[in-house]
Coordinates of C-alpha atoms in Angstrom, one line a residue:
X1397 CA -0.7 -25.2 -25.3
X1398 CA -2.1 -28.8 -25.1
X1399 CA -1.4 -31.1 -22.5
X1400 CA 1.9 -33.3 -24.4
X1401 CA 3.3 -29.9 -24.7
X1402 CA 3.5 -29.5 -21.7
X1403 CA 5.0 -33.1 -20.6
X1404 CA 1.4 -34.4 -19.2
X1405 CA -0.1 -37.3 -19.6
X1406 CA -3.2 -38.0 -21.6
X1407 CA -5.5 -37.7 -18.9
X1408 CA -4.5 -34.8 -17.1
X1409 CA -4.8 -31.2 -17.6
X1410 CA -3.2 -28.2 -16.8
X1411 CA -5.5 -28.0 -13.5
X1412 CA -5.1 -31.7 -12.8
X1413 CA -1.4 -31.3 -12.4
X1414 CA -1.0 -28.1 -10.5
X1415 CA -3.5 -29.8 -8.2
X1416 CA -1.2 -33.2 -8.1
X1417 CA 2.1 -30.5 -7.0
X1418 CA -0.3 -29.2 -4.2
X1419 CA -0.5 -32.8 -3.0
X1420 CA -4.2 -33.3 -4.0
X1421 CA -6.1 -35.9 -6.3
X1422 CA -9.1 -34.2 -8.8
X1423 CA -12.3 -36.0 -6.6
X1424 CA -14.2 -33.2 -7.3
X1425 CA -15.4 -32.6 -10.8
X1426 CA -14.4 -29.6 -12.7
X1427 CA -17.0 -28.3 -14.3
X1428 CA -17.3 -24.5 -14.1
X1429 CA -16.3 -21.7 -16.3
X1430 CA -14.6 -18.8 -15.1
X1431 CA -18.1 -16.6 -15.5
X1432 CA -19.6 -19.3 -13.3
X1433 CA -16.9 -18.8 -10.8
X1434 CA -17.5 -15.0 -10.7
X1435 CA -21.5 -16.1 -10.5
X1436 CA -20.7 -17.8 -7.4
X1437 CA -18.2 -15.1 -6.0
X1438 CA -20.4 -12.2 -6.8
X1439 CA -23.4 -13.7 -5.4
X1440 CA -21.6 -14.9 -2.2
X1441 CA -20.8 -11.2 -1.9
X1442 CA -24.1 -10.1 -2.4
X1443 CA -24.4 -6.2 -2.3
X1444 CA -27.6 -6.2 -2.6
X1445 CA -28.1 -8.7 0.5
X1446 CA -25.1 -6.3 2.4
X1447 CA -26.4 -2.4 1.1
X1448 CA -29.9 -2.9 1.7
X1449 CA -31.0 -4.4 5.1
X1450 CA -28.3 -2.5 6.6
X1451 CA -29.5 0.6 5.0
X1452 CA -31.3 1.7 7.9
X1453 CA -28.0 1.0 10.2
X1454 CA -26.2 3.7 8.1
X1455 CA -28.7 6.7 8.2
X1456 CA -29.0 5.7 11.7
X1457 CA -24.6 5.8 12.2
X1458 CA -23.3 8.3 10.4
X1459 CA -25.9 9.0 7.9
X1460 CA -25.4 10.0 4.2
X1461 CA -22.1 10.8 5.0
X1462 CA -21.1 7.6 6.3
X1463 CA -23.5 5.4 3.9
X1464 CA -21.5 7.2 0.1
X1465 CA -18.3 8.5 1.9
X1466 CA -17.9 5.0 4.3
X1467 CA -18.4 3.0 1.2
X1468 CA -15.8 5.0 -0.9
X1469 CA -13.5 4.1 1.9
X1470 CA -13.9 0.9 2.6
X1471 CA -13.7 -0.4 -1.0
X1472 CA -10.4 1.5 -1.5
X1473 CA -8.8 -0.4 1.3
X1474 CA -10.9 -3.8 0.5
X1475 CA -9.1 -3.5 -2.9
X1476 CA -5.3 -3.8 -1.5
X1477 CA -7.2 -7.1 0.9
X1478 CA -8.1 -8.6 -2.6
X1479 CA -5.2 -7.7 -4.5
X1480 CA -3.1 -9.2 -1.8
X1481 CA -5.6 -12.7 -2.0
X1482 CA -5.8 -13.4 -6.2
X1483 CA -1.7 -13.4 -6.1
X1484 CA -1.8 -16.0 -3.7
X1485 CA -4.7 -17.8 -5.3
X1486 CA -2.8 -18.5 -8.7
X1487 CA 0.0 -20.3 -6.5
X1488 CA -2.2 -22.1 -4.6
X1489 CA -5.7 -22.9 -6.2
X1490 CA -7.4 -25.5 -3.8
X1491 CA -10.6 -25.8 -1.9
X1492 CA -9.0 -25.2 1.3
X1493 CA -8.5 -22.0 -0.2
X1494 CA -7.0 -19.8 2.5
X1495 CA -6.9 -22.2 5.1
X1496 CA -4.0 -23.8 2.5
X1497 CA -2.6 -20.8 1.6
X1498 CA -1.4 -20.0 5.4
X1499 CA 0.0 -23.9 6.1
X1500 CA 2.5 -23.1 2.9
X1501 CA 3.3 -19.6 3.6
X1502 CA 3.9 -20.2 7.5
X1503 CA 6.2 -23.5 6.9
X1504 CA 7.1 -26.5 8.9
X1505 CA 7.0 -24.5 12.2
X1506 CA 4.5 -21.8 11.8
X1507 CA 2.4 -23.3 9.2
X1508 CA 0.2 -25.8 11.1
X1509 CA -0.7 -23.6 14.1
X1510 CA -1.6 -20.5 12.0
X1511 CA -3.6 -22.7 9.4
X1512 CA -5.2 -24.0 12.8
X1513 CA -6.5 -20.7 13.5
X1514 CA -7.5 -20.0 9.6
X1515 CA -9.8 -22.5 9.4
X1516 CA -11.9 -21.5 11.8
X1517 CA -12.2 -17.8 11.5
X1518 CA -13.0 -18.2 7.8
X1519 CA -14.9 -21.0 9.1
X1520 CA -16.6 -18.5 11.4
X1521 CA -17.4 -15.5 8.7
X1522 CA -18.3 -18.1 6.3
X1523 CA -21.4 -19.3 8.2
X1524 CA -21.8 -15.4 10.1
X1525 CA -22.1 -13.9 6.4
X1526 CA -24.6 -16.8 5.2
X1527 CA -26.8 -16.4 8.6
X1528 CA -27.0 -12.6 8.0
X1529 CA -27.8 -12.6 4.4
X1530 CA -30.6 -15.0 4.7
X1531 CA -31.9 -13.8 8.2
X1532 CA -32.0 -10.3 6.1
X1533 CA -34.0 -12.3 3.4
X1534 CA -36.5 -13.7 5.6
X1535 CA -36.8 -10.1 7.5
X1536 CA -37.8 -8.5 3.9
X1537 CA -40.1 -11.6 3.4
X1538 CA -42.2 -11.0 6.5
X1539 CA -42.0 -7.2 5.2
X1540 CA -43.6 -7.9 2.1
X1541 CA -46.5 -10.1 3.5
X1542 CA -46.9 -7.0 5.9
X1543 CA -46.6 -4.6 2.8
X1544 CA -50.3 -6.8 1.8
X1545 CA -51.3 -7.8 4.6
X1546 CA -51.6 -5.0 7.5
X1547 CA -52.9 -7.0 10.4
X1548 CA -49.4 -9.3 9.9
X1549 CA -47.4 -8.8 12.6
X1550 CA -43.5 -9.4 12.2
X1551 CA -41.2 -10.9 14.8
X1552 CA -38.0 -12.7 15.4
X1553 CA -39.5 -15.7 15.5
X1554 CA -41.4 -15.9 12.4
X1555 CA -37.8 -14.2 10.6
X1556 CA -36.0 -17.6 12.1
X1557 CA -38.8 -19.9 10.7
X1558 CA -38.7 -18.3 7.2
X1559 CA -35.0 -18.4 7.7
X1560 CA -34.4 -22.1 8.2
X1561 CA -36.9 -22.9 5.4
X1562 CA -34.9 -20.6 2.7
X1563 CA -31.5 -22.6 4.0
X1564 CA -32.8 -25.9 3.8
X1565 CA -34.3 -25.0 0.2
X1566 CA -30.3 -24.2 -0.2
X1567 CA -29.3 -27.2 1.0
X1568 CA -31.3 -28.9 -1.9
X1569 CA -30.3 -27.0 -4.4
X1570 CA -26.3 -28.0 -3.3
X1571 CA -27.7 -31.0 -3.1
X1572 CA -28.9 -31.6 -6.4
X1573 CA -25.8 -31.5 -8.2
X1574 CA -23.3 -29.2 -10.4
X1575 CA -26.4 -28.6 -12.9
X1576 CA -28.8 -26.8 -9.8
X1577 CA -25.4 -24.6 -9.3
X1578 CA -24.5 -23.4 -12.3
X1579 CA -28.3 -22.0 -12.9
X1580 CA -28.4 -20.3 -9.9
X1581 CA -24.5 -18.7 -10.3
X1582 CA -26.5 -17.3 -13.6
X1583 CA -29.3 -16.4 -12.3
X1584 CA -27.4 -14.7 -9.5
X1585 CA -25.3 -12.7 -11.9
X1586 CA -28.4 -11.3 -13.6
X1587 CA -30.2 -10.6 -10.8
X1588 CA -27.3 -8.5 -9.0
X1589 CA -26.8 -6.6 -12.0
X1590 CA -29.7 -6.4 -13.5
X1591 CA -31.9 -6.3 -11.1
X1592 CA -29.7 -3.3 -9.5
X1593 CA -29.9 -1.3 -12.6
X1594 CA -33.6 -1.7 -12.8
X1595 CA -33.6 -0.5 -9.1
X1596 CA -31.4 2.4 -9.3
X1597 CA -33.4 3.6 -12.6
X1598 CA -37.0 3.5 -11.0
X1599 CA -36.0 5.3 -7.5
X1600 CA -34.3 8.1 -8.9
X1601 CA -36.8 8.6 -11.9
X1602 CA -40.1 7.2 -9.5
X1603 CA -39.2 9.7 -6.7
X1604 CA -41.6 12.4 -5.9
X1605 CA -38.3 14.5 -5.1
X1606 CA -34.8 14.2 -4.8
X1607 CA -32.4 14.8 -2.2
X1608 CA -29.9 17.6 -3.1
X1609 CA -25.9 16.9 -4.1
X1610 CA -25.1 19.0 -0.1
X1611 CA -27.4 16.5 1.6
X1612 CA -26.2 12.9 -0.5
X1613 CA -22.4 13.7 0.1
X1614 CA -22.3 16.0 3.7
X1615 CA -24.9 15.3 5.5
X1616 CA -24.0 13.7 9.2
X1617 CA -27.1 12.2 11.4
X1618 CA -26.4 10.2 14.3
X1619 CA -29.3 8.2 16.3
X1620 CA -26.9 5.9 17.9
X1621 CA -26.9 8.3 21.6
X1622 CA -23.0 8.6 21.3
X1623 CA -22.7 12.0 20.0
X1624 CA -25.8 13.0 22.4
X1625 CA -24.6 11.2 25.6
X1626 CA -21.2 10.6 25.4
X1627 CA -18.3 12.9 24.6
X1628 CA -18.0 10.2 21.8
X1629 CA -17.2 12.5 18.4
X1630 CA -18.7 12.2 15.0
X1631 CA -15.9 10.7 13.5
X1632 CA -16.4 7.9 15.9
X1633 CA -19.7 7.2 14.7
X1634 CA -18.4 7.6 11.0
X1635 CA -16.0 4.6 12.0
X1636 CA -19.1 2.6 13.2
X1637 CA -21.0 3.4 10.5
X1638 CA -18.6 1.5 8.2
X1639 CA -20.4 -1.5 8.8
X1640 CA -23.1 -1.8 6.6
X1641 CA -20.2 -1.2 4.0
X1642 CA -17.8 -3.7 4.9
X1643 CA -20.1 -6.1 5.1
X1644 CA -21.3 -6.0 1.8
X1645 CA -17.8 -6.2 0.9
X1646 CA -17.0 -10.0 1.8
X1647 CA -17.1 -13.5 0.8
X1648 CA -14.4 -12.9 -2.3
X1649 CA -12.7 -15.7 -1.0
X1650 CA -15.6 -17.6 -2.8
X1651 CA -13.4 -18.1 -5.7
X1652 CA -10.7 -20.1 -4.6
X1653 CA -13.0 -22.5 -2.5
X1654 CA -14.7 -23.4 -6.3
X1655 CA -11.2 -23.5 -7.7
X1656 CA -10.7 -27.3 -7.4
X1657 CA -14.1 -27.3 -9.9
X1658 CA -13.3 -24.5 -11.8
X1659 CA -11.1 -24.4 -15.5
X1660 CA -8.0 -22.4 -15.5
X1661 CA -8.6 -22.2 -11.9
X1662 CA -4.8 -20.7 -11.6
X1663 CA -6.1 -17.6 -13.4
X1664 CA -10.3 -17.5 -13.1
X1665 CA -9.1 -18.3 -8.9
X1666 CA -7.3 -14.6 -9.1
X1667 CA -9.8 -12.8 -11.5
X1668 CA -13.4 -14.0 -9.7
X1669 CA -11.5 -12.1 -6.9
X1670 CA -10.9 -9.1 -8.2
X1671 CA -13.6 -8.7 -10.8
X1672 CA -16.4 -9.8 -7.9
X1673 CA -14.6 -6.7 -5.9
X1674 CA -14.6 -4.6 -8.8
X1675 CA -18.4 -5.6 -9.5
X1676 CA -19.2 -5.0 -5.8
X1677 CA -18.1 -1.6 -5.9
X1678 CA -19.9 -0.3 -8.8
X1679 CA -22.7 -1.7 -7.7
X1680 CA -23.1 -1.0 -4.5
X1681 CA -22.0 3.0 -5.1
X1682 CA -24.9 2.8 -7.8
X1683 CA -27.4 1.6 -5.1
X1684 CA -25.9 3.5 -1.8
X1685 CA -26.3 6.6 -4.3
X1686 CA -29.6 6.1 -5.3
X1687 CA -31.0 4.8 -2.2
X1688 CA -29.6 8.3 -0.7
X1689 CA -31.0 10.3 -3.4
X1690 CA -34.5 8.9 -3.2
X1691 CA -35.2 9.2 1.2
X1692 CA -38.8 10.9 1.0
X1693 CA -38.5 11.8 5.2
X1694 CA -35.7 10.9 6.7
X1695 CA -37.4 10.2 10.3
X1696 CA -40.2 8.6 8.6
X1697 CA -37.8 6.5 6.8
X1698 CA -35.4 5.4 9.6
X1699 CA -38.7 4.9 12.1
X1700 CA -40.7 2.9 9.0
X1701 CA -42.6 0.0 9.9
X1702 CA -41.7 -1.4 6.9
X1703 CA -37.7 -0.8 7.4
X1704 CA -36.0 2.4 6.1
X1705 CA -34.9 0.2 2.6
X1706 CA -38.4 -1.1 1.9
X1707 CA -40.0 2.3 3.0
X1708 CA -37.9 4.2 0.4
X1709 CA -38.8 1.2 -2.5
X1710 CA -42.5 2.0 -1.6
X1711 CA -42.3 5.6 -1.7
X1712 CA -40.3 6.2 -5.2
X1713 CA -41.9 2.8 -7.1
X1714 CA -45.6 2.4 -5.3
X1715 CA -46.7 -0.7 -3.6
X1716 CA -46.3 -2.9 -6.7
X1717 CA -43.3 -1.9 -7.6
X1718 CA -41.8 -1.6 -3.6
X1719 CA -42.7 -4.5 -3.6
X1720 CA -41.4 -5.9 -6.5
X1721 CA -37.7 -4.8 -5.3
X1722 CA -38.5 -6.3 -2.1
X1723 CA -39.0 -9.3 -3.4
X1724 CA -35.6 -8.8 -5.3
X1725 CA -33.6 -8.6 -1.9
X1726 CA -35.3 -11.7 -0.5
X1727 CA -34.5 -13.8 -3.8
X1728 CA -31.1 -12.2 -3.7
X1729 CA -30.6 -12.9 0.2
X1730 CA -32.0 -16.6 -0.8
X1731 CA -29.2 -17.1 -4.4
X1732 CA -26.4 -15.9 -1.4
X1733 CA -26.8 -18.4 1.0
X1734 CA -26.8 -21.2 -2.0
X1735 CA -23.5 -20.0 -3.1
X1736 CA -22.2 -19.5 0.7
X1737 CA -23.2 -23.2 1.2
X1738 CA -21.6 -24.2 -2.0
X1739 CA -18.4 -22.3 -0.4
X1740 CA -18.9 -23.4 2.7
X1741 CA -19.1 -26.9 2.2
X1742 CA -15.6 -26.7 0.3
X1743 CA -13.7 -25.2 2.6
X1744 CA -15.1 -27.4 5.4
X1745 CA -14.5 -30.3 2.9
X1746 CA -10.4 -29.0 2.2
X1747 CA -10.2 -29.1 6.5
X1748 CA -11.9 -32.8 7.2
X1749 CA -9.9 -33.9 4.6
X1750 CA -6.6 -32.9 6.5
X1751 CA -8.5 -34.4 9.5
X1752 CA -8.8 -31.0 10.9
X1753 CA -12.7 -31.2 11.6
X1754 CA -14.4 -33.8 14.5
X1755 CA -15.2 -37.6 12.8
X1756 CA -13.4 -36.0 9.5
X1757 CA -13.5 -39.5 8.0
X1758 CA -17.3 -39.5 7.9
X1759 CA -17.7 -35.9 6.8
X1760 CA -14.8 -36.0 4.1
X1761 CA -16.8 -38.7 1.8
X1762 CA -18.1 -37.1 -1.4
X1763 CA -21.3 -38.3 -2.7
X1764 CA -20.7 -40.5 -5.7
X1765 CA -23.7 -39.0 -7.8
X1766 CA -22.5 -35.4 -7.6
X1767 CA -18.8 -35.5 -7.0
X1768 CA -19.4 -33.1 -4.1
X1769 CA -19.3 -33.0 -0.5
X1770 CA -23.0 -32.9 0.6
X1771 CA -22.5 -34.3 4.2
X1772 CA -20.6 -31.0 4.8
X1773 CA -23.4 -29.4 2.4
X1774 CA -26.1 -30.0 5.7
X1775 CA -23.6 -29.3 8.7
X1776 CA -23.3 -25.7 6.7
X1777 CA -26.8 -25.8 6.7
X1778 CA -27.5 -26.7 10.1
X1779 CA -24.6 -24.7 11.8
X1780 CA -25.8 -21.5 9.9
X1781 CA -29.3 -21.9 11.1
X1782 CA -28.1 -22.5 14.4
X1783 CA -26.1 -18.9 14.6
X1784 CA -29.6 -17.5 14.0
X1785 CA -31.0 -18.4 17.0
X1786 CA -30.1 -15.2 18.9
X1787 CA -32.5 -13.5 16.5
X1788 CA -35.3 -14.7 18.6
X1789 CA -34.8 -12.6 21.5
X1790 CA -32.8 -9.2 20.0
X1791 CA -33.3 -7.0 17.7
X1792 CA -29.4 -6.0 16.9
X1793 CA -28.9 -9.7 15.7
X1794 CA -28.3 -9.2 11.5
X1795 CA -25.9 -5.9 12.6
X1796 CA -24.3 -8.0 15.3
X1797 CA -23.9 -11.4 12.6
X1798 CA -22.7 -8.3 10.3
X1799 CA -19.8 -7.6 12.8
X1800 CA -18.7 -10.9 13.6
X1801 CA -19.1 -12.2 9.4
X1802 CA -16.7 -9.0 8.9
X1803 CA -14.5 -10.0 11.8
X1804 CA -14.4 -14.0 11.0
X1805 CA -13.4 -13.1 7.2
X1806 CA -11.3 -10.1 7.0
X1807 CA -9.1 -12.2 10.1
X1808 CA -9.0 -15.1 7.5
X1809 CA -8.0 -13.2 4.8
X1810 CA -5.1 -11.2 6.6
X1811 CA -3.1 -14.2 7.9
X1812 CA -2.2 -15.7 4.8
X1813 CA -1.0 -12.2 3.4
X1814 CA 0.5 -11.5 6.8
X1815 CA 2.6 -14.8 6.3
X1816 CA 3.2 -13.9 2.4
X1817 CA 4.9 -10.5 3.4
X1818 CA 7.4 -12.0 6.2
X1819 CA 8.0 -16.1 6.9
X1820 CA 7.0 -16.6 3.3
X1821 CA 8.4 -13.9 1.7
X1822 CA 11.3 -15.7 0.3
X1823 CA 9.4 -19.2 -0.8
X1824 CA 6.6 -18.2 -2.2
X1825 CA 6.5 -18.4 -6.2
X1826 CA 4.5 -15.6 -8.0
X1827 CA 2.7 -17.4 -10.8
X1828 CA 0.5 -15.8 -13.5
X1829 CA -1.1 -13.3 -11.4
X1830 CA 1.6 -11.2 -9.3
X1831 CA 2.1 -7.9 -7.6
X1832 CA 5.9 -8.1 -8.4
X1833 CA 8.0 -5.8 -6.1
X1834 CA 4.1 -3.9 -4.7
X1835 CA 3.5 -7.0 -2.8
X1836 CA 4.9 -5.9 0.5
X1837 CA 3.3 -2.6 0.7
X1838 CA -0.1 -4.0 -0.5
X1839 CA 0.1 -6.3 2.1
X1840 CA 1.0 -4.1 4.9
X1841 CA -2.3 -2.0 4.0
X1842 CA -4.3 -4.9 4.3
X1843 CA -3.3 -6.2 7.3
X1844 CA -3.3 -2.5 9.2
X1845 CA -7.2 -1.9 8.1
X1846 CA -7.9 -5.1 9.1
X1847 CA -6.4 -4.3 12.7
X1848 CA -8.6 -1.6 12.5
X1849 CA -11.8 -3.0 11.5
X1850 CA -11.4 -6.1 14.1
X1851 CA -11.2 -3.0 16.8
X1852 CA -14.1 -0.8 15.7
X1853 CA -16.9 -3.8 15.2
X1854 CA -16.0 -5.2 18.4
X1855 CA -17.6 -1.6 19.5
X1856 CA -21.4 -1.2 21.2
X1857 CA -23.0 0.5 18.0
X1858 CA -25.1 2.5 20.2
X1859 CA -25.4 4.1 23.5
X1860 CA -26.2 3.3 26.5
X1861 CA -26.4 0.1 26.1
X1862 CA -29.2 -0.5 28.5
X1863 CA -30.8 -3.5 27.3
X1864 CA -30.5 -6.8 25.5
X1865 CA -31.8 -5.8 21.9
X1866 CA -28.9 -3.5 22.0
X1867 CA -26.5 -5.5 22.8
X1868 CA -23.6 -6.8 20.1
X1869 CA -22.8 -9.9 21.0
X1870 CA -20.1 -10.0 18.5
X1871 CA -17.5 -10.0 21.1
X1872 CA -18.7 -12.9 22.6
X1873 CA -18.5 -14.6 19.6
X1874 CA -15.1 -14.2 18.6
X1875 CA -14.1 -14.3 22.1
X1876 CA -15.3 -17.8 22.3
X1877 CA -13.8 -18.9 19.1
X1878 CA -10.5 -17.4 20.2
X1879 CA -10.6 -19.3 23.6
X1880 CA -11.6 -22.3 21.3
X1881 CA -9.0 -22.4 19.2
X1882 CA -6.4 -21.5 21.4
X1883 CA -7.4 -24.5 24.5
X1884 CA -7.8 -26.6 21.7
X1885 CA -4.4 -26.3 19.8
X1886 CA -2.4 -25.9 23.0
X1887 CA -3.9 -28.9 24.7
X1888 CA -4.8 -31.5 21.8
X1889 CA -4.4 -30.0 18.0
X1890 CA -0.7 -29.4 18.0
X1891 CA 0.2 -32.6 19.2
X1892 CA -1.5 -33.7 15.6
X1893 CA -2.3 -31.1 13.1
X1894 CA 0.0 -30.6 10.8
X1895 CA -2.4 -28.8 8.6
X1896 CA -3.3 -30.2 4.8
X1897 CA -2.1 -33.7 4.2
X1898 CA -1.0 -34.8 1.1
X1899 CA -3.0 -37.2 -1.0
X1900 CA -0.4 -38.2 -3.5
X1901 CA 3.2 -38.3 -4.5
X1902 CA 3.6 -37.1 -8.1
X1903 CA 5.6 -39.9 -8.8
X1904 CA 2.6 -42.5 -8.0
X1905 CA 0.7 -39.9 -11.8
X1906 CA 1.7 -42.3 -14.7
X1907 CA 3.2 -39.6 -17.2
X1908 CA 2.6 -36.4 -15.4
X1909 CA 5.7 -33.6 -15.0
X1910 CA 5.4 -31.9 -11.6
X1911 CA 4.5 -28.5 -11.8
X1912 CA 6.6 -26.2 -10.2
X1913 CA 4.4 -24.7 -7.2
X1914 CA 5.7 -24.7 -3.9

């Protein structure tokens, strides 16, 4: 149906005037297709960037058991999270994404202060899950020079250097323009799937054995002391093991930040979700699976040099060819922090535009060349190098990021659903995409695993914790952005924040019938 069907004006579109009833001009251009929308939400996920680096964190918690039965898990309950997120995403497709979501569902008196709080913990697992994924490239990068070159000696520091160069690269690529980011979205789509199949293939046919069906699916090891010197029980460690599952299991939300720049955004917003979920989970079983299958020596493995990942890519495909897939994972880790700057930058871009954000005037101008918000494309940059820093003095820094990525986004995504299933239950307006009467008990499965998950990753991951590299410091993280945004609301931010701000009254649109999304 065309756009005089409809009752629109010449010059607006379907997306145009959904945006206008949300209170928001089109500043950005829309220029992406729904695949390049799953490009970007797919990539931002990364399962190769989650599976892989944290491969040796599973056989080390929980083992096989944990790393196929843990991931089974976790994407059964990740499924209700993004079920609950695509309904709300076709009422409410904006940049601010969930952020705007919560101000609507919480209303005049709830609304502001809980969007206060959304903004920064997606804020918070936005730049956490960047940080890890590229701190995990730059780890496999000094792996592969070592692969060569034996005398190399890896370290934190040279992982942080090789870090911030792969983020500033990012930078440029956001920088450059729609163009630069709709290559890499495709790029990132073939190389996730592709590149996993090719993977998969060549371990289990490349092996010089394979692991038996009893080992892959019941196997229990735990190297984390808690079984050994505590009266800590397996399940326990199961429970931490679920990490390195739930982390590659993030960053969905992807899609609605592009939604403002994507076509159809009301129904590609909704089905980037799901289908990046859906995407994540076959490949990532293919991978856990095969990775599983293909350990040579499990001590040698977990105690490799190399990492327990590379080790096994070495073992089942040769030096060439390890190192062919090594090189995979650091391009992989590299195409995720582009898109997670890309989403970054729009969600920081929906908050300084509601004045949410210190000197929000300066940061909410959008380069006229690109359309796009490239002040907010370096404070991404520079904030997510920043988070790295601990990496220079401990070596539990990517599974601690891991924890507090997990913790900063599954908090994000559980308010507004939270809000959708009680203050908003009875004004929000299902649109295209809708749960009908399941919404409620969706929700309430959402919310209650992401209770759980905020409890268990808040855990030491091993024990005693008797020195600094094993120290998670995720607790100190949220901790501090809890303290944050709680001083800050009570003392200044309520007093002003009223969460988003509306650019327009539909009136002021020459021609253009409201649409009717509340």
């Amino acid at each position: 149906m065309d756009n005089n069907e409809k009752g629109h004006g010449a010059n607006y579109n379907e997306d145009e005037a959904r945006l206008a009833a949300l209170g928001y001009k089109q500043n950005m251009k829309r220029q992406f297709s729904g695949l390049q929308n799953f490009g970007f939400t797919l990539t931002n996920s990364s399962v190769l960037i989650g599976i892989v680096p944290l491969f040796g964190f599973g056989m080390a918690t929980g083992g096989p058991v944990a790393i196929i039965w843990g991931w089974l898990l976790v994407a059964f309950f990740v499924m209700f999270i993004g079920l609950g997120m695509a309904e709300i995403c076709s009422t409410f497709p904006t940049a601010g994404g969930l952020y705007f979501w919560t101000a609507k569902l919480g209303g005049p008196k709830w609304g502001p202060m809980f969007s206060w709080y959304e903004a920064w913990f997606n804020m918070l697992g936005q730049v956490a899950g960047c940080s890890g994924s590229v701190l995990a490239a730059a780890t496999f990068m000094n792996t592969l020079i070592r692969v060569w070159q034996p005398t190399w000696e890896p370290s934190g520091t040279k992982n942080f250097y090789i870090m911030a160069a792969l983020m500033v690269t990012a930078g440029l690529i956001n920088s450059a323009g729609g163009r630069a980011l709709k290559v890499a979205s495709l790029v990132s789509v073939v190389v996730h799937i592709v590149g996993t199949i090719v993977l998969v293939i060549t371990v289990l046919v490349g092996a010089p054995k394979l692991q038996d069906a009893k080992f892959v699916f019941t196997e229990f090891k735990d190297y984390t002391g808690y079984t050994t010197q505590s009266s800590a029980s397996p399940v326990f460690v199961f429970m931490l093991g679920l990490l390195q599952s739930q982390w590659s299991m993030l960053g969905y939300d992807a899609s609605a930040h592009m939604s403002e720049e994507t076509e159809k955004s009301y129904v590609n917003g909704p089905r980037g979700i799901l289908m990046s979920i859906f995407a994540s989970v076959c490949i990532g079983l293919a991978l856990a699976l095969a990775m599983t299958f293909g350990i040579q020596d499990y001590e040698a493995t977990l105690n490799s040099v190399y990492g327990a990942a590379p080790q096994i890519f070495l073992d089942c495909a040769g030096k060439v060819g390890g190192s062919i897939f090594i090189f995979i994972i650091v391009f992989a880790g590299f195409l995720c922090g582009v898109a997670t700057v890309a989403a970054n930058s729009r969600m920081f871009y929906a908050f300084a535009r509601d004045g949410g954000l210190p000197f929000s005037p300066y940061f909410s101008v959008l380069d006229r060349r690109t359309q796009m918000p490239l002040r907010l494309v370096w404070l991404s940059v520079v904030i997510i190098i920043m988070l790295a820093l601990p990496s220079l003095g401990s070596e539990a820094t990517l599974s601690a990021i891991s924890g507090i990525s997990i913790i900063g986004f599954t908090v994000s995504y559980a308010i507004p659903i939270l809000l959708r299933i009680t203050v908003g239950a009875e004004t929000f307006v299902q649109h295209e995409f809708n749960l009908g009467r399941f919404s409620k008990p969706i929700g309430w499965i959402a919310c209650v695993w992401t209770g759980f998950i905020f409890v268990i990753f808040n855990l030491p991951q091993s024990w005693p914790v008797d020195n600094m590299d094993h120290f998670n410091f995720t607790p100190a993280a949220v901790g501090f952005l809890l303290i944050f945004t709680t001083v800050t609301w009570f003392l200044s931010a309520r007093h002003w924040f009223k969460g988003p701000v509306s650019e327009i009254a539909l009136q002021e649109l020459d021609g253009v019938v409201p649409v009717e999304v509340k």
